[in-house]
PDB file of C-alpha atoms in Angstrom:
ATOM      1  CA  MET B 679       2.693  20.662 -10.560  1.00  0.00           C
ATOM      2  CA  SER B 680       1.369  17.334  -9.305  1.00  0.00           C
ATOM      3  CA  LEU B 681       2.423  13.770 -10.023  1.00  0.00           C
ATOM      4  CA  TYR B 682      -0.517  11.480 -10.747  1.00  0.00           C
ATOM      5  CA  ARG B 683      -0.544   7.697 -10.602  1.00  0.00           C
ATOM      6  CA  TYR B 684      -3.375   5.699 -12.128  1.00  0.00           C
ATOM      7  CA  PHE B 685      -4.457   2.215 -12.963  1.00  0.00           C
ATOM      8  CA  ALA B 686      -6.555   2.085 -16.114  1.00  0.00           C
ATOM      9  CA  SER B 687      -8.340  -1.169 -16.887  1.00  0.00           C
ATOM     10  CA  LYS B 688     -10.780  -2.735 -19.298  1.00  0.00           C
ATOM     11  CA  ASN B 689     -12.594  -4.312 -16.300  1.00  0.00           C
ATOM     12  CA  PRO B 690     -13.022  -3.121 -12.686  1.00  0.00           C
ATOM     13  CA  LEU B 691     -10.185  -3.579 -10.186  1.00  0.00           C
ATOM     14  CA  PRO B 692     -10.466  -4.005  -6.404  1.00  0.00           C
ATOM     15  CA  VAL B 693     -10.379  -0.836  -4.318  1.00  0.00           C
ATOM     16  CA  VAL B 694      -7.896  -0.565  -1.438  1.00  0.00           C
ATOM     17  CA  THR B 695      -8.360   2.147   1.194  1.00  0.00           C
ATOM     18  CA  ALA B 696      -6.202   3.175   4.133  1.00  0.00           C
ATOM     19  CA  LEU B 697      -8.959   1.849   6.392  1.00  0.00           C
ATOM     20  CA  ASP B 698      -8.786  -1.646   4.889  1.00  0.00           C
ATOM     21  CA  GLU B 699      -7.391  -4.162   7.336  1.00  0.00           C
ATOM     22  CA  ASN B 700      -5.241  -6.082   4.919  1.00  0.00           C
ATOM     23  CA  HIS B 701      -1.574  -6.553   4.158  1.00  0.00           C
ATOM     24  CA  PHE B 702      -1.408  -3.479   1.943  1.00  0.00           C
ATOM     25  CA  GLY B 703      -1.184  -1.236   4.991  1.00  0.00           C
ATOM     26  CA  GLU B 704      -2.025   2.437   5.380  1.00  0.00           C
ATOM     27  CA  GLN B 705       0.525   3.790   2.900  1.00  0.00           C
ATOM     28  CA  PHE B 706      -1.108   2.350  -0.213  1.00  0.00           C
ATOM     29  CA  GLU B 707      -4.527   3.124  -1.718  1.00  0.00           C
ATOM     30  CA  VAL B 708      -6.285   2.322  -4.988  1.00  0.00           C
ATOM     31  CA  LEU B 709      -9.428   4.453  -5.305  1.00  0.00           C
ATOM     32  CA  PRO B 710     -11.936   4.988  -8.134  1.00  0.00           C
ATOM     33  CA  TYR B 711     -11.315   8.155 -10.117  1.00  0.00           C
ATOM     34  CA  ARG B 712     -14.417  10.192 -10.870  1.00  0.00           C
ATOM     35  CA  GLN B 713     -13.360  11.917 -14.100  1.00  0.00           C
ATOM     36  CA  ASN B 714     -12.936   9.972 -17.318  1.00  0.00           C
ATOM     37  CA  PRO B 715     -10.268  10.384 -18.578  1.00  0.00           C
ATOM     38  CA  PRO B 716      -8.208  12.192 -15.931  1.00  0.00           C
ATOM     39  CA  ILE B 717      -6.944  15.607 -16.923  1.00  0.00           C
ATOM     40  CA  ALA B 718      -3.415  14.519 -16.010  1.00  0.00           C
ATOM     41  CA  ALA B 719      -3.343  11.913 -18.751  1.00  0.00           C
ATOM     42  CA  GLY B 720      -3.134  14.345 -21.636  1.00  0.00           C
ATOM     43  CA  GLY B 721      -5.665  12.172 -23.488  1.00  0.00           C
ATOM     44  CA  GLN B 722      -3.515   9.031 -23.352  1.00  0.00           C
ATOM     45  CA  ILE B 723      -5.664   7.003 -20.933  1.00  0.00           C
ATOM     46  CA  GLN B 724      -8.511   5.374 -22.842  1.00  0.00           C
ATOM     47  CA  LYS B 725      -9.711   2.587 -20.526  1.00  0.00           C
ATOM     48  CA  PRO B 726     -13.192   2.791 -18.936  1.00  0.00           C
ATOM     49  CA  ASN B 727     -12.097   1.949 -15.352  1.00  0.00           C
ATOM     50  CA  ILE B 728      -9.648   4.410 -13.835  1.00  0.00           C
ATOM     51  CA  TYR B 729      -8.234   4.323 -10.299  1.00  0.00           C
ATOM     52  CA  LYS B 730      -5.937   6.784  -8.603  1.00  0.00           C
ATOM     53  CA  VAL B 731      -3.066   5.188  -6.721  1.00  0.00           C
ATOM     54  CA  ARG B 732      -1.873   6.876  -3.542  1.00  0.00           C
ATOM     55  CA  GLY B 733       1.298   6.242  -1.593  1.00  0.00           C
ATOM     56  CA  ASN B 734       4.723   7.701  -1.111  1.00  0.00           C
ATOM     57  CA  ASN B 735       7.701   6.887  -3.316  1.00  0.00           C
ATOM     58  CA  SER B 736       9.194   4.404  -0.900  1.00  0.00           C
ATOM     59  CA  GLU B 737      10.356   0.808  -1.099  1.00  0.00           C
ATOM     60  CA  MET B 738       7.233  -0.094   0.913  1.00  0.00           C
ATOM     61  CA  PHE B 739       5.015   1.546  -1.709  1.00  0.00           C
ATOM     62  CA  LEU B 740       6.749  -0.386  -4.497  1.00  0.00           C
ATOM     63  CA  ASN B 741       6.329  -3.666  -2.577  1.00  0.00           C
ATOM     64  CA  GLN B 742       2.638  -2.948  -2.018  1.00  0.00           C
ATOM     65  CA  LEU B 743       2.202  -2.049  -5.681  1.00  0.00           C
ATOM     66  CA  VAL B 744       3.845  -5.327  -6.776  1.00  0.00           C
ATOM     67  CA  ASP B 745       1.642  -7.322  -4.366  1.00  0.00           C
ATOM     68  CA  TYR B 746      -1.501  -5.590  -5.623  1.00  0.00           C
ATOM     69  CA  ILE B 747      -0.593  -6.237  -9.254  1.00  0.00           C
ATOM     70  CA  LYS B 748       0.213  -9.912  -8.703  1.00  0.00           C
ATOM     71  CA  GLU B 749      -3.040 -10.478  -6.818  1.00  0.00           C
ATOM     72  CA  ASN B 750      -5.444  -8.364  -8.875  1.00  0.00           C
ATOM     73  CA  VAL B 751      -4.176  -7.681 -12.395  1.00  0.00           C
ATOM     74  CA  GLU B 752      -4.973 -10.106 -15.192  1.00  0.00           C
ATOM     75  CA  GLU B 753      -3.535  -9.705 -18.675  1.00  0.00           C
ATOM     76  CA  GLN B 754      -6.928 -10.007 -20.386  1.00  0.00           C
ATOM     77  CA  ASN B 755      -8.119  -6.851 -18.582  1.00  0.00           C
ATOM     78  CA  ARG B 756      -5.472  -4.828 -20.451  1.00  0.00           C
ATOM     79  CA  VAL B 757      -4.442  -2.966 -17.306  1.00  0.00           C
ATOM     80  CA  GLU B 758      -2.101   0.009 -17.503  1.00  0.00           C
ATOM     81  CA  PHE B 759      -0.256   1.792 -14.695  1.00  0.00           C
ATOM     82  CA  TRP B 760       0.461   5.456 -15.409  1.00  0.00           C
ATOM     83  CA  SER B 761       2.796   7.767 -13.496  1.00  0.00           C
ATOM     84  CA  ILE B 762       2.604  11.241 -15.037  1.00  0.00           C
ATOM     85  CA  TRP B 763       2.871  14.901 -14.205  1.00  0.00           C
ATOM     86  CA  HIS B 764      -0.249  17.051 -14.601  1.00  0.00           C
ATOM     87  CA  ASN B 765      -1.032  17.820 -18.277  1.00  0.00           C
ATOM     88  CA  GLU B 766       2.032  16.013 -19.633  1.00  0.00           C
ATOM     89  CA  LYS B 767       2.290  12.972 -21.868  1.00  0.00           C
ATOM     90  CA  VAL B 768       4.264   9.764 -21.567  1.00  0.00           C
ATOM     91  CA  PRO B 769       6.846   9.423 -24.374  1.00  0.00           C
ATOM     92  CA  SER B 770       6.795   6.076 -26.196  1.00  0.00           C
ATOM     93  CA  LYS B 771      10.301   5.270 -24.884  1.00  0.00           C
ATOM     94  CA  ASN B 772       8.825   5.268 -21.332  1.00  0.00           C
ATOM     95  CA  ILE B 773       6.049   2.760 -22.043  1.00  0.00           C
ATOM     96  CA  TYR B 774       6.893  -0.755 -20.885  1.00  0.00           C
ATOM     97  CA  ARG B 775       5.096  -4.090 -21.161  1.00  0.00           C
ATOM     98  CA  VAL B 776       5.327  -6.588 -18.313  1.00  0.00           C
ATOM     99  CA  ASN B 777       3.627  -9.877 -17.443  1.00  0.00           C
ATOM    100  CA  PRO B 778       1.594  -9.034 -14.296  1.00  0.00           C
ATOM    101  CA  GLN B 779       2.226 -12.401 -12.652  1.00  0.00           C
ATOM    102  CA  GLN B 780       5.988 -12.109 -13.066  1.00  0.00           C
ATOM    103  CA  ILE B 781       6.419  -8.478 -12.042  1.00  0.00           C
ATOM    104  CA  THR B 782       9.131  -7.554  -9.555  1.00  0.00           C
ATOM    105  CA  ILE B 783      10.138  -4.345  -7.836  1.00  0.00           C
ATOM    106  CA  GLU B 784      12.988  -4.065 -10.343  1.00  0.00           C
ATOM    107  CA  ASN B 785      10.414  -3.984 -13.168  1.00  0.00           C
ATOM    108  CA  ILE B 786       8.719  -0.923 -11.724  1.00  0.00           C
ATOM    109  CA  LYS B 787      11.594   0.983 -10.134  1.00  0.00           C
ATOM    110  CA  PHE B 788      11.747   3.206 -13.193  1.00  0.00           C
ATOM    111  CA  ILE B 789       8.614   4.998 -11.926  1.00  0.00           C
ATOM    112  CA  ASN B 790      10.938   6.672  -9.416  1.00  0.00           C
ATOM    113  CA  GLU B 791      13.547   7.371 -12.109  1.00  0.00           C
ATOM    114  CA  ASN B 792      11.378   8.817 -14.912  1.00  0.00           C
ATOM    115  CA  ASP B 793       9.102  11.831 -14.871  1.00  0.00           C
ATOM    116  CA  ASN B 794       6.418  10.251 -17.051  1.00  0.00           C
ATOM    117  CA  CYS B 795       5.982   6.524 -17.641  1.00  0.00           C
ATOM    118  CA  CYS B 796       3.475   3.746 -18.225  1.00  0.00           C
ATOM    119  CA  ILE B 797       3.518   0.001 -17.593  1.00  0.00           C
ATOM    120  CA  LYS B 798       1.137  -2.041 -19.722  1.00  0.00           C
ATOM    121  CA  PHE B 799       0.270  -5.436 -18.323  1.00  0.00           C
ATOM    122  CA  PHE B 800      -0.554  -7.000 -21.670  1.00  0.00           C
ATOM    123  CA  PHE B 801       1.205  -7.575 -24.955  1.00  0.00           C
ATOM    124  CA  LYS B 802       0.329  -6.019 -28.303  1.00  0.00           C
ATOM    125  CA  ASN B 803      -1.086  -9.156 -29.919  1.00  0.00           C
ATOM    126  CA  ASN B 804      -3.795  -9.599 -27.244  1.00  0.00           C
ATOM    127  CA  LYS B 805      -7.264  -8.235 -27.941  1.00  0.00           C
TER     128      LYS B 805
END
């Protein structure tokens, strides 16, 4: 079984590759996903722009993820971050909503503590 991590967004997000010479480093990648929706999502991912997120489950990865979100995620794009096992679904108790500009490592540490989870970077009343 494989763990999949995705960003799903209403609008395109910047791509980060291991070859990029930026502060994200070689451990962190955000790459376009070719299938829509990914098989791993169990039908839950409905956004048109989907990006696989690569990196190990380290403190460095979490820091890079927080930096990427703060720099590139805007609430109006209705961005979601999914961490799910192949062909499983995220239970509603593991779906969180966070302001992207105020996110901290503590806000996302649960991705290492839960098998299946989702962070939504927008609130329900936004369209």
